[in-house]
mmCIF file of C-alpha atoms and ligand atoms in Angstrom:
data_model
loop_
_atom_site.group_PDB
_atom_site.id
_atom_site.type_symbol
_atom_site.label_atom_id
_atom_site.label_comp_id
_atom_site.label_asym_id
_atom_site.label_seq_id
_atom_site.Cartn_x
_atom_site.Cartn_y
_atom_site.Cartn_z
ATOM 1 C CA MET M 29 22.353 -12.229 7.637
ATOM 2 C CA LYS M 30 19.868 -15.086 7.997
ATOM 3 C CA ASN M 31 17.433 -16.756 5.636
ATOM 4 C CA PRO M 32 13.976 -15.527 6.521
ATOM 5 C CA ASN M 33 10.772 -17.398 7.022
ATOM 6 C CA GLY M 34 8.044 -16.699 4.451
ATOM 7 C CA ASN M 35 5.986 -14.864 7.065
ATOM 8 C CA GLU M 36 8.836 -12.431 7.772
ATOM 9 C CA ILE M 37 9.059 -11.549 4.079
ATOM 10 C CA ILE M 38 5.325 -10.982 3.785
ATOM 11 C CA GLN M 39 5.262 -8.930 6.992
ATOM 12 C CA LEU M 40 7.804 -6.594 5.398
ATOM 13 C CA PHE M 41 5.852 -6.561 2.146
ATOM 14 C CA GLU M 42 2.647 -5.658 4.002
ATOM 15 C CA SER M 43 4.376 -2.914 5.981
ATOM 16 C CA TRP M 44 4.676 -1.277 2.559
ATOM 17 C CA SER M 45 1.523 -2.519 0.817
ATOM 18 C CA PRO M 46 -0.967 -3.563 3.537
ATOM 19 C CA LYS M 47 -4.064 -5.571 2.696
ATOM 20 C CA LYS M 48 -6.336 -2.943 4.255
ATOM 21 C CA ILE M 49 -5.655 -0.473 1.432
ATOM 22 C CA ALA M 50 -7.021 -2.848 -1.250
ATOM 23 C CA CYS M 51 -9.838 -1.061 -3.073
ATOM 24 C CA MET M 52 -11.830 -3.866 -4.677
ATOM 25 C CA GLU M 53 -14.488 -5.773 -2.798
ATOM 26 C CA ASN M 54 -13.420 -9.366 -2.096
ATOM 27 C CA ASP M 55 -10.104 -8.863 -3.861
ATOM 28 C CA PRO M 56 -8.487 -12.314 -3.423
ATOM 29 C CA ILE M 57 -5.187 -10.970 -2.098
ATOM 30 C CA GLY M 58 -2.728 -12.590 0.264
ATOM 31 C CA LEU M 59 -1.413 -16.129 0.347
ATOM 32 C CA ALA M 60 -3.215 -18.017 -2.422
ATOM 33 C CA ILE M 61 -1.315 -21.290 -2.629
ATOM 34 C CA GLY M 62 1.014 -23.220 -0.296
ATOM 35 C CA THR M 63 2.451 -22.063 3.007
ATOM 36 C CA LEU M 64 4.665 -19.258 4.290
ATOM 37 C CA ASN M 65 5.853 -21.364 7.234
ATOM 38 C CA LYS M 66 9.147 -22.283 5.614
ATOM 39 C CA GLU M 67 12.613 -20.910 5.008
ATOM 40 C CA ILE M 68 12.878 -18.826 1.848
ATOM 41 C CA THR M 69 16.078 -18.154 -0.103
ATOM 42 C CA LYS M 70 14.604 -17.030 -3.432
ATOM 43 C CA VAL M 71 11.391 -15.225 -4.372
ATOM 44 C CA LEU M 72 10.168 -14.859 -7.947
ATOM 45 C CA VAL M 73 8.335 -11.596 -8.694
ATOM 46 C CA THR M 74 5.853 -11.737 -11.556
ATOM 47 C CA LEU M 75 2.795 -9.976 -12.984
ATOM 48 C CA ASP M 76 0.918 -13.236 -13.665
ATOM 49 C CA VAL M 77 1.284 -16.866 -12.678
ATOM 50 C CA ASN M 78 0.990 -19.310 -15.579
ATOM 51 C CA GLU M 79 2.627 -22.653 -16.244
ATOM 52 C CA GLN M 80 5.796 -21.143 -17.729
ATOM 53 C CA VAL M 81 6.150 -18.893 -14.688
ATOM 54 C CA ALA M 82 5.748 -21.945 -12.408
ATOM 55 C CA ASP M 83 8.498 -23.708 -14.420
ATOM 56 C CA GLU M 84 10.676 -20.629 -14.115
ATOM 57 C CA ALA M 85 10.209 -20.662 -10.319
ATOM 58 C CA ILE M 86 11.142 -24.348 -10.221
ATOM 59 C CA ASN M 87 14.188 -23.915 -12.476
ATOM 60 C CA LYS M 88 15.461 -20.912 -10.543
ATOM 61 C CA GLY M 89 14.974 -22.575 -7.148
ATOM 62 C CA CYS M 90 12.317 -20.172 -5.789
ATOM 63 C CA GLN M 91 10.142 -21.212 -2.845
ATOM 64 C CA LEU M 92 7.753 -18.261 -3.113
ATOM 65 C CA ILE M 93 6.149 -16.279 -5.931
ATOM 66 C CA ILE M 94 4.873 -12.738 -5.385
ATOM 67 C CA ALA M 95 2.360 -11.940 -8.140
ATOM 68 C CA HIS M 96 0.206 -8.912 -8.928
ATOM 69 C CA HIS M 97 -2.700 -10.831 -10.471
ATOM 70 C CA PRO M 98 -4.225 -13.355 -8.044
ATOM 71 C CA PRO M 99 -3.821 -16.900 -9.425
ATOM 72 C CA ILE M 100 -7.193 -17.952 -7.940
ATOM 73 C CA PHE M 101 -9.531 -15.104 -8.834
ATOM 74 C CA ARG M 102 -12.926 -16.799 -8.511
ATOM 75 C CA LYS M 103 -13.978 -19.380 -5.960
ATOM 76 C CA LEU M 104 -13.031 -22.917 -7.006
ATOM 77 C CA SER M 105 -15.786 -25.507 -7.182
ATOM 78 C CA ASN M 106 -13.358 -28.365 -7.783
ATOM 79 C CA LEU M 107 -9.625 -29.007 -7.908
ATOM 80 C CA ARG M 108 -9.294 -31.178 -10.996
ATOM 81 C CA THR M 109 -5.813 -31.626 -12.349
ATOM 82 C CA ASP M 110 -7.008 -32.199 -15.918
ATOM 83 C CA THR M 111 -7.821 -28.504 -16.466
ATOM 84 C CA PRO M 112 -5.115 -25.910 -17.287
ATOM 85 C CA ALA M 113 -5.674 -24.024 -14.031
ATOM 86 C CA GLY M 114 -5.813 -27.248 -11.967
ATOM 87 C CA LYS M 115 -2.599 -28.457 -13.586
ATOM 88 C CA LEU M 116 -0.911 -25.191 -12.607
ATOM 89 C CA TYR M 117 -2.028 -25.460 -8.971
ATOM 90 C CA GLU M 118 -0.901 -29.111 -8.893
ATOM 91 C CA LYS M 119 2.542 -28.174 -10.202
ATOM 92 C CA LEU M 120 2.959 -25.387 -7.647
ATOM 93 C CA ILE M 121 1.897 -27.570 -4.722
ATOM 94 C CA LYS M 122 3.949 -30.611 -5.792
ATOM 95 C CA ASN M 123 7.023 -28.377 -6.019
ATOM 96 C CA ASP M 124 6.268 -26.679 -2.688
ATOM 97 C CA ILE M 125 6.031 -23.210 -4.254
ATOM 98 C CA ALA M 126 3.857 -20.734 -2.386
ATOM 99 C CA VAL M 127 2.064 -17.942 -4.237
ATOM 100 C CA TYR M 128 1.223 -14.625 -2.604
ATOM 101 C CA ALA M 129 -0.900 -12.089 -4.483
ATOM 102 C CA ALA M 130 -0.863 -8.308 -4.000
ATOM 103 C CA HIS M 131 -3.473 -6.862 -6.329
ATOM 104 C CA THR M 132 -5.357 -3.595 -5.719
ATOM 105 C CA ASN M 133 -3.370 -2.981 -2.523
ATOM 106 C CA LEU M 134 -0.258 -2.827 -4.713
ATOM 107 C CA ASP M 135 -2.057 -0.500 -7.153
ATOM 108 C CA VAL M 136 -2.789 1.926 -4.303
ATOM 109 C CA ALA M 137 0.469 1.628 -2.300
ATOM 110 C CA GLU M 138 2.967 4.472 -2.428
ATOM 111 C CA GLY M 139 5.609 3.274 -4.861
ATOM 112 C CA GLY M 140 3.187 0.610 -6.151
ATOM 113 C CA VAL M 141 1.978 -0.074 -9.701
ATOM 114 C CA ASN M 142 0.527 3.387 -10.390
ATOM 115 C CA ASP M 143 3.518 5.259 -9.003
ATOM 116 C CA LEU M 144 5.812 2.999 -11.022
ATOM 117 C CA LEU M 145 3.852 3.818 -14.183
ATOM 118 C CA ALA M 146 3.950 7.528 -13.346
ATOM 119 C CA ASP M 147 7.725 7.188 -12.762
ATOM 120 C CA ALA M 148 8.141 5.524 -16.157
ATOM 121 C CA LEU M 149 6.179 8.362 -17.816
ATOM 122 C CA LYS M 150 8.293 10.896 -15.851
ATOM 123 C CA LEU M 151 5.266 12.707 -14.408
ATOM 124 C CA LYS M 152 6.034 15.511 -11.988
ATOM 125 C CA ASN M 153 3.872 17.307 -9.351
ATOM 126 C CA ARG M 154 2.123 14.033 -8.866
ATOM 127 C CA GLU M 155 -1.141 13.553 -6.973
ATOM 128 C CA ILE M 156 -3.575 10.723 -6.327
ATOM 129 C CA LEU M 157 -6.285 10.469 -9.002
ATOM 130 C CA GLU M 158 -9.046 8.817 -6.949
ATOM 131 C CA LYS M 159 -8.895 8.697 -3.168
ATOM 132 C CA THR M 160 -9.755 5.191 -1.933
ATOM 133 C CA TYR M 161 -8.332 5.100 1.587
ATOM 134 C CA ASN M 162 -7.896 7.428 4.516
ATOM 135 C CA GLU M 163 -7.738 7.300 8.278
ATOM 136 C CA TYR M 164 -8.807 9.866 10.839
ATOM 137 C CA LEU M 165 -6.430 11.350 13.332
ATOM 138 C CA MET M 166 -7.107 10.653 16.996
ATOM 139 C CA LYS M 167 -6.047 12.724 19.945
ATOM 140 C CA LEU M 168 -4.907 11.486 23.304
ATOM 141 C CA ALA M 169 -4.829 13.797 26.311
ATOM 142 C CA VAL M 170 -3.242 12.188 29.354
ATOM 143 C CA PHE M 171 -2.620 13.499 32.879
ATOM 144 C CA VAL M 172 0.848 12.582 34.215
ATOM 145 C CA PRO M 173 2.674 13.540 37.458
ATOM 146 C CA ASP M 174 5.378 16.084 36.532
ATOM 147 C CA ASP M 175 8.355 13.802 37.167
ATOM 148 C CA TYR M 176 7.059 11.198 34.723
ATOM 149 C CA ALA M 177 5.996 13.525 31.910
ATOM 150 C CA ASP M 178 9.192 13.055 29.889
ATOM 151 C CA LYS M 179 9.067 9.290 30.196
ATOM 152 C CA VAL M 180 5.461 9.222 28.925
ATOM 153 C CA ARG M 181 6.218 11.673 26.091
ATOM 154 C CA VAL M 182 9.117 9.499 24.892
ATOM 155 C CA ALA M 183 7.052 6.296 25.094
ATOM 156 C CA LEU M 184 4.207 7.867 23.104
ATOM 157 C CA SER M 185 6.531 9.121 20.414
ATOM 158 C CA LYS M 186 8.286 5.729 20.182
ATOM 159 C CA ALA M 187 4.865 4.166 19.568
ATOM 160 C CA GLY M 188 4.377 6.519 16.607
ATOM 161 C CA ALA M 189 2.207 9.212 18.213
ATOM 162 C CA GLY M 190 3.009 12.888 17.612
ATOM 163 C CA LYS M 191 4.056 12.547 13.988
ATOM 164 C CA ILE M 192 2.910 15.545 11.909
ATOM 165 C CA GLY M 193 4.253 15.774 8.346
ATOM 166 C CA ASN M 194 8.035 15.788 8.467
ATOM 167 C CA TYR M 195 8.085 16.240 12.265
ATOM 168 C CA ASP M 196 7.955 13.660 14.995
ATOM 169 C CA SER M 197 7.736 13.809 18.822
ATOM 170 C CA CYS M 198 5.121 16.592 18.573
ATOM 171 C CA SER M 199 3.105 17.152 21.769
ATOM 172 C CA PHE M 200 1.569 19.959 23.789
ATOM 173 C CA SER M 201 1.632 20.189 27.586
ATOM 174 C CA THR M 202 -0.148 22.279 30.184
ATOM 175 C CA ASN M 203 0.502 22.252 33.920
ATOM 176 C CA GLY M 204 -2.206 21.799 36.527
ATOM 177 C CA GLN M 205 -3.228 19.852 39.595
ATOM 178 C CA GLY M 206 -4.780 16.428 39.655
ATOM 179 C CA ARG M 207 -7.064 15.467 42.556
ATOM 180 C CA PHE M 208 -8.112 11.974 43.590
ATOM 181 C CA ARG M 209 -8.945 9.755 46.528
ATOM 182 C CA ALA M 210 -7.814 6.123 46.616
ATOM 183 C CA LEU M 211 -10.543 3.735 47.786
ATOM 184 C CA GLU M 212 -10.248 0.445 49.657
ATOM 185 C CA GLY M 213 -8.503 -2.148 47.471
ATOM 186 C CA ALA M 214 -6.441 0.425 45.560
ATOM 187 C CA ASN M 215 -2.648 0.455 45.511
ATOM 188 C CA PRO M 216 -1.951 4.186 44.981
ATOM 189 C CA PHE M 217 1.382 5.356 43.550
ATOM 190 C CA ILE M 218 0.901 8.666 45.399
ATOM 191 C CA GLY M 219 -1.187 9.263 48.566
ATOM 192 C CA ASP M 220 -2.978 7.057 51.090
ATOM 193 C CA ILE M 221 -6.212 5.060 51.098
ATOM 194 C CA GLY M 222 -9.213 7.204 51.993
ATOM 195 C CA GLU M 223 -7.286 10.522 51.856
ATOM 196 C CA MET M 224 -7.892 13.305 49.287
ATOM 197 C CA GLU M 225 -4.710 13.831 47.306
ATOM 198 C CA LYS M 226 -3.609 16.778 45.184
ATOM 199 C CA THR M 227 -0.546 16.531 42.965
ATOM 200 C CA ASP M 228 1.178 18.543 40.233
ATOM 201 C CA GLU M 229 0.475 16.983 36.874
ATOM 202 C CA GLU M 230 1.040 17.731 33.200
ATOM 203 C CA LYS M 231 -1.672 17.260 30.606
ATOM 204 C CA ILE M 232 0.101 15.886 27.529
ATOM 205 C CA GLU M 233 -1.727 15.991 24.204
ATOM 206 C CA VAL M 234 -0.619 14.035 21.123
ATOM 207 C CA VAL M 235 -2.205 13.040 17.805
ATOM 208 C CA PHE M 236 -1.868 9.737 15.945
ATOM 209 C CA PRO M 237 -3.604 7.846 13.118
ATOM 210 C CA HIS M 238 -6.493 5.600 14.146
ATOM 211 C CA SER M 239 -4.663 2.450 12.974
ATOM 212 C CA ILE M 240 -2.044 2.669 15.746
ATOM 213 C CA LYS M 241 -4.475 3.379 18.599
ATOM 214 C CA ASN M 242 -3.841 0.080 20.414
ATOM 215 C CA LYS M 243 -0.078 0.435 20.141
ATOM 216 C CA VAL M 244 -0.209 3.995 21.524
ATOM 217 C CA LEU M 245 -2.502 3.026 24.406
ATOM 218 C CA LYS M 246 -0.288 0.086 25.315
ATOM 219 C CA ALA M 247 2.784 2.338 25.365
ATOM 220 C CA LEU M 248 0.917 4.861 27.522
ATOM 221 C CA LEU M 249 -0.221 2.279 30.079
ATOM 222 C CA ASN M 250 3.300 0.801 30.296
ATOM 223 C CA ALA M 251 5.000 4.159 30.834
ATOM 224 C CA HIS M 252 2.461 5.805 33.161
ATOM 225 C CA PRO M 253 3.208 5.290 36.871
ATOM 226 C CA TYR M 254 -0.428 5.352 38.071
ATOM 227 C CA GLU M 255 -2.527 2.292 38.721
ATOM 228 C CA GLU M 256 -5.426 3.984 36.880
ATOM 229 C CA PRO M 257 -4.061 6.583 34.466
ATOM 230 C CA ALA M 258 -6.638 9.217 33.519
ATOM 231 C CA TYR M 259 -6.830 9.981 29.811
ATOM 232 C CA ASP M 260 -9.198 11.214 27.118
ATOM 233 C CA ILE M 261 -9.103 9.805 23.627
ATOM 234 C CA TYR M 262 -11.150 11.116 20.722
ATOM 235 C CA THR M 263 -11.395 11.128 16.962
ATOM 236 C CA LEU M 264 -10.604 14.355 15.103
ATOM 237 C CA ALA M 265 -12.191 15.528 11.861
ATOM 238 C CA VAL M 266 -8.721 15.501 10.267
ATOM 239 C CA GLU M 267 -7.799 12.955 7.607
ATOM 240 C CA THR M 268 -4.416 11.289 7.462
ATOM 241 C CA ASN M 269 -2.688 8.479 5.507
ATOM 242 C CA ILE M 270 -4.663 9.404 2.383
ATOM 243 C CA MET M 271 -4.068 6.902 -0.411
ATOM 244 C CA GLY M 272 -5.754 6.084 -3.677
ATOM 245 C CA LEU M 273 -5.859 4.640 -7.133
ATOM 246 C CA GLY M 274 -4.197 6.173 -10.181
ATOM 247 C CA ARG M 275 -1.924 9.189 -10.352
ATOM 248 C CA ILE M 276 -2.105 12.524 -12.114
ATOM 249 C CA GLY M 277 0.849 14.732 -12.889
ATOM 250 C CA THR M 278 2.431 16.918 -15.546
ATOM 251 C CA LEU M 279 4.898 16.069 -18.282
ATOM 252 C CA GLN M 280 8.417 17.508 -18.184
ATOM 253 C CA GLN M 281 7.308 19.519 -21.226
ATOM 254 C CA PRO M 282 4.022 19.787 -23.158
ATOM 255 C CA MET M 283 3.850 17.814 -26.417
ATOM 256 C CA THR M 284 1.280 16.803 -29.018
ATOM 257 C CA LEU M 285 -0.898 13.781 -28.348
ATOM 258 C CA ARG M 286 0.953 12.007 -31.177
ATOM 259 C CA GLU M 287 4.332 12.714 -29.546
ATOM 260 C CA PHE M 288 2.917 11.633 -26.195
ATOM 261 C CA ALA M 289 1.754 8.318 -27.693
ATOM 262 C CA GLU M 290 5.347 7.729 -28.847
ATOM 263 C CA HIS M 291 6.598 8.686 -25.372
ATOM 264 C CA VAL M 292 4.256 6.080 -23.836
ATOM 265 C CA LYS M 293 5.413 3.382 -26.278
ATOM 266 C CA LYS M 294 9.039 4.074 -25.493
ATOM 267 C CA SER M 295 8.662 4.546 -21.734
ATOM 268 C CA LEU M 296 6.484 1.490 -21.169
ATOM 269 C CA ASN M 297 8.189 -0.620 -23.793
ATOM 270 C CA VAL M 298 5.149 -1.542 -25.905
ATOM 271 C CA PRO M 299 5.054 -1.881 -29.701
ATOM 272 C CA CYS M 300 1.821 0.093 -30.152
ATOM 273 C CA VAL M 301 -0.908 1.972 -28.335
ATOM 274 C CA ARG M 302 -4.559 2.757 -29.123
ATOM 275 C CA VAL M 303 -5.318 6.470 -29.116
ATOM 276 C CA VAL M 304 -8.577 8.422 -28.761
ATOM 277 C CA GLY M 305 -8.507 12.145 -29.566
ATOM 278 C CA ASN M 306 -6.962 14.710 -31.852
ATOM 279 C CA THR M 307 -3.300 13.727 -32.303
ATOM 280 C CA ASP M 308 -2.252 17.374 -32.916
ATOM 281 C CA GLU M 309 -3.640 18.596 -29.580
ATOM 282 C CA ILE M 310 -1.051 19.709 -27.014
ATOM 283 C CA VAL M 311 -1.113 17.633 -23.813
ATOM 284 C CA SER M 312 0.616 18.318 -20.541
ATOM 285 C CA LYS M 313 -1.471 16.963 -17.676
ATOM 286 C CA VAL M 314 -1.545 13.164 -17.620
ATOM 287 C CA ALA M 315 -3.633 10.747 -15.557
ATOM 288 C CA VAL M 316 -2.643 7.095 -15.349
ATOM 289 C CA VAL M 317 -4.370 3.995 -13.992
ATOM 290 C CA GLY M 318 -2.617 0.650 -14.430
ATOM 291 C CA GLY M 319 -4.663 -2.297 -15.675
ATOM 292 C CA ASP M 320 -8.300 -1.659 -16.556
ATOM 293 C CA GLY M 321 -9.163 1.992 -15.880
ATOM 294 C CA ASN M 322 -12.459 2.186 -17.777
ATOM 295 C CA LYS M 323 -14.263 3.313 -14.618
ATOM 296 C CA TYR M 324 -12.015 6.322 -14.148
ATOM 297 C CA ILE M 325 -12.471 8.414 -17.309
ATOM 298 C CA HIS M 326 -14.662 10.921 -15.439
ATOM 299 C CA SER M 327 -12.212 11.142 -12.509
ATOM 300 C CA ALA M 328 -9.444 11.864 -15.015
ATOM 301 C CA LYS M 329 -11.549 14.542 -16.724
ATOM 302 C CA ARG M 330 -12.611 16.107 -13.402
ATOM 303 C CA ALA M 331 -9.002 16.206 -12.231
ATOM 304 C CA GLY M 332 -8.128 18.203 -15.347
ATOM 305 C CA ALA M 333 -6.202 15.556 -17.289
ATOM 306 C CA ASP M 334 -5.456 16.330 -20.945
ATOM 307 C CA VAL M 335 -4.861 12.656 -21.568
ATOM 308 C CA PHE M 336 -5.634 9.456 -19.667
ATOM 309 C CA VAL M 337 -3.346 6.438 -19.927
ATOM 310 C CA THR M 338 -5.022 3.135 -19.102
ATOM 311 C CA GLY M 339 -5.540 -0.371 -20.460
ATOM 312 C CA ASP M 340 -8.450 -2.532 -21.612
ATOM 313 C CA MET M 341 -10.405 0.469 -22.941
ATOM 314 C CA TYR M 342 -13.872 -0.636 -24.143
ATOM 315 C CA PHE M 343 -15.326 0.619 -27.398
ATOM 316 C CA HIS M 344 -18.243 2.453 -25.759
ATOM 317 C CA VAL M 345 -16.118 3.915 -22.960
ATOM 318 C CA ALA M 346 -13.729 5.217 -25.612
ATOM 319 C CA GLN M 347 -16.730 6.894 -27.275
ATOM 320 C CA ASP M 348 -17.749 8.381 -23.910
ATOM 321 C CA ALA M 349 -14.203 9.733 -23.464
ATOM 322 C CA GLN M 350 -14.414 11.272 -26.917
ATOM 323 C CA SER M 351 -17.706 12.963 -26.050
ATOM 324 C CA ILE M 352 -16.352 14.532 -22.836
ATOM 325 C CA GLY M 353 -13.213 15.698 -24.654
ATOM 326 C CA LEU M 354 -10.758 13.404 -22.873
ATOM 327 C CA ASN M 355 -7.850 12.034 -24.880
ATOM 328 C CA ILE M 356 -6.936 8.403 -24.205
ATOM 329 C CA VAL M 357 -3.757 6.424 -24.746
ATOM 330 C CA ASP M 358 -4.281 2.701 -24.146
ATOM 331 C CA PRO M 359 -0.979 0.818 -23.976
ATOM 332 C CA GLY M 360 -2.689 -2.416 -22.837
ATOM 333 C CA HIS M 361 -3.033 -4.103 -19.468
ATOM 334 C CA HIS M 362 0.376 -5.732 -19.638
ATOM 335 C CA VAL M 363 2.225 -2.469 -18.885
ATOM 336 C CA GLU M 364 1.637 -3.378 -15.251
ATOM 337 C CA LYS M 365 4.788 -5.471 -15.775
ATOM 338 C CA VAL M 366 6.622 -2.423 -14.341
ATOM 339 C CA MET M 367 5.748 -3.912 -10.949
ATOM 340 C CA ILE M 368 8.220 -6.772 -11.478
ATOM 341 C CA LYS M 369 11.325 -4.596 -11.210
ATOM 342 C CA GLY M 370 9.662 -2.171 -8.775
ATOM 343 C CA VAL M 371 8.575 -4.816 -6.262
ATOM 344 C CA ALA M 372 11.835 -6.794 -6.527
ATOM 345 C CA GLU M 373 13.937 -3.681 -5.835
ATOM 346 C CA LYS M 374 11.697 -2.413 -3.023
ATOM 347 C CA MET M 375 11.718 -5.830 -1.309
ATOM 348 C CA GLU M 376 15.508 -6.195 -1.708
ATOM 349 C CA GLN M 377 15.907 -2.873 0.070
ATOM 350 C CA LEU M 378 13.438 -3.740 2.876
ATOM 351 C CA CYS M 379 15.082 -7.142 3.459
ATOM 352 C CA LEU M 380 18.564 -5.639 3.439
ATOM 353 C CA GLU M 381 17.539 -3.164 6.153
ATOM 354 C CA LYS M 382 16.349 -6.096 8.282
ATOM 355 C CA LYS M 383 19.480 -8.146 7.419
ATOM 356 C CA LEU M 384 17.438 -10.908 5.797
ATOM 357 C CA ALA M 385 19.310 -12.972 3.202
ATOM 358 C CA VAL M 386 16.847 -13.551 0.386
ATOM 359 C CA GLN M 387 17.049 -13.001 -3.334
ATOM 360 C CA PHE M 388 14.243 -11.418 -5.384
ATOM 361 C CA ILE M 389 14.287 -12.682 -8.946
ATOM 362 C CA GLN M 390 12.487 -10.723 -11.679
ATOM 363 C CA SER M 391 10.454 -13.045 -13.889
ATOM 364 C CA GLU M 392 11.578 -13.087 -17.517
ATOM 365 C CA ILE M 393 8.466 -14.809 -18.838
ATOM 366 C CA ASN M 394 6.349 -12.641 -21.135
ATOM 367 C CA THR M 395 2.726 -13.089 -20.037
ATOM 368 C CA GLU M 396 1.297 -10.667 -22.651
ATOM 369 C CA PRO M 397 -1.280 -12.773 -24.550
ATOM 370 C CA PHE M 398 -1.540 -10.344 -27.486
ATOM 371 C CA ILE M 399 0.802 -10.121 -30.418
ATOM 372 C CA PHE M 400 0.668 -7.101 -32.702
ATOM 373 C CA LEU M 401 0.732 -7.765 -36.441
HETATM 374 ZN ZN1 ZN A 30 -3.972 -5.828 -13.666
#
């Protein structure tokens, strides 16, 4: 076990929650403060970064903070240290504490904020509420001399090609003859310069997601014996790696909206919730969007939700929900705190697999600004 560099930790984090799946324009995600070019022994995981959280990081000996809410959300026009925000940045920099933010990419990620909320509410048969990311499958068809077909198939599958659902190493081959003539300046693997050549070849076809195209091509060119391998590569009208915001699923058993509100309070550990709808109505299908889900009431309704759980519900949006017959339970924005335990445990597991010795500490600071009287 070795202490990792900050970049190694973030590489692992992004293998799970990559920046490209963020679903808000100009979401200020990634390294916000400090540097990752240093050895890390302790990481503090938090929903928000405020001065008490910075003190906690200092007191607990953390060199890196992973936060859900970006600490610098709007562009700075100055860096004064006599403002609350400036004082916070000064403290973090003086104590060499880096801050990395994973915002809407962590909302979308599998096992991210919305899955963690759906876990807490014990939703089953879970689906994505609003698709925000997908890739298209690509197909590679390559012509390989028979004796090298296995080598190429293995290399392609090692690069991640040929994965379909719970199967890997999927490919299809047909036998045929390749014909070619090497010209002056060529260094042919088979045949002579200026002579027509005919050789037994296999056509190997594999699919892969667009995002690994370069990796697959590199593996192909390394494994193929020819100087100029012949291949076709094209995009298919088949979606893959579909991800999105919010989740929708069903309760273990139907209950009244009033009982469901109690279930939310208990499951998400909040003292009270705001409710829109008839509290005697039976609910079973639940949509959830962590944080501010005002924009998604119609998605929730369209997807057939009986009740929508989200925070920061505006007065007029609540009235709109009422008019389309969608029940709402608003437990507040702070329920996103579920990410603290979720991210710490996920990262512990990823680092353990890579034999990296680093501790993930769950912040104990309560960053909920509201008190309920
Ligand atoms: Zn949030």
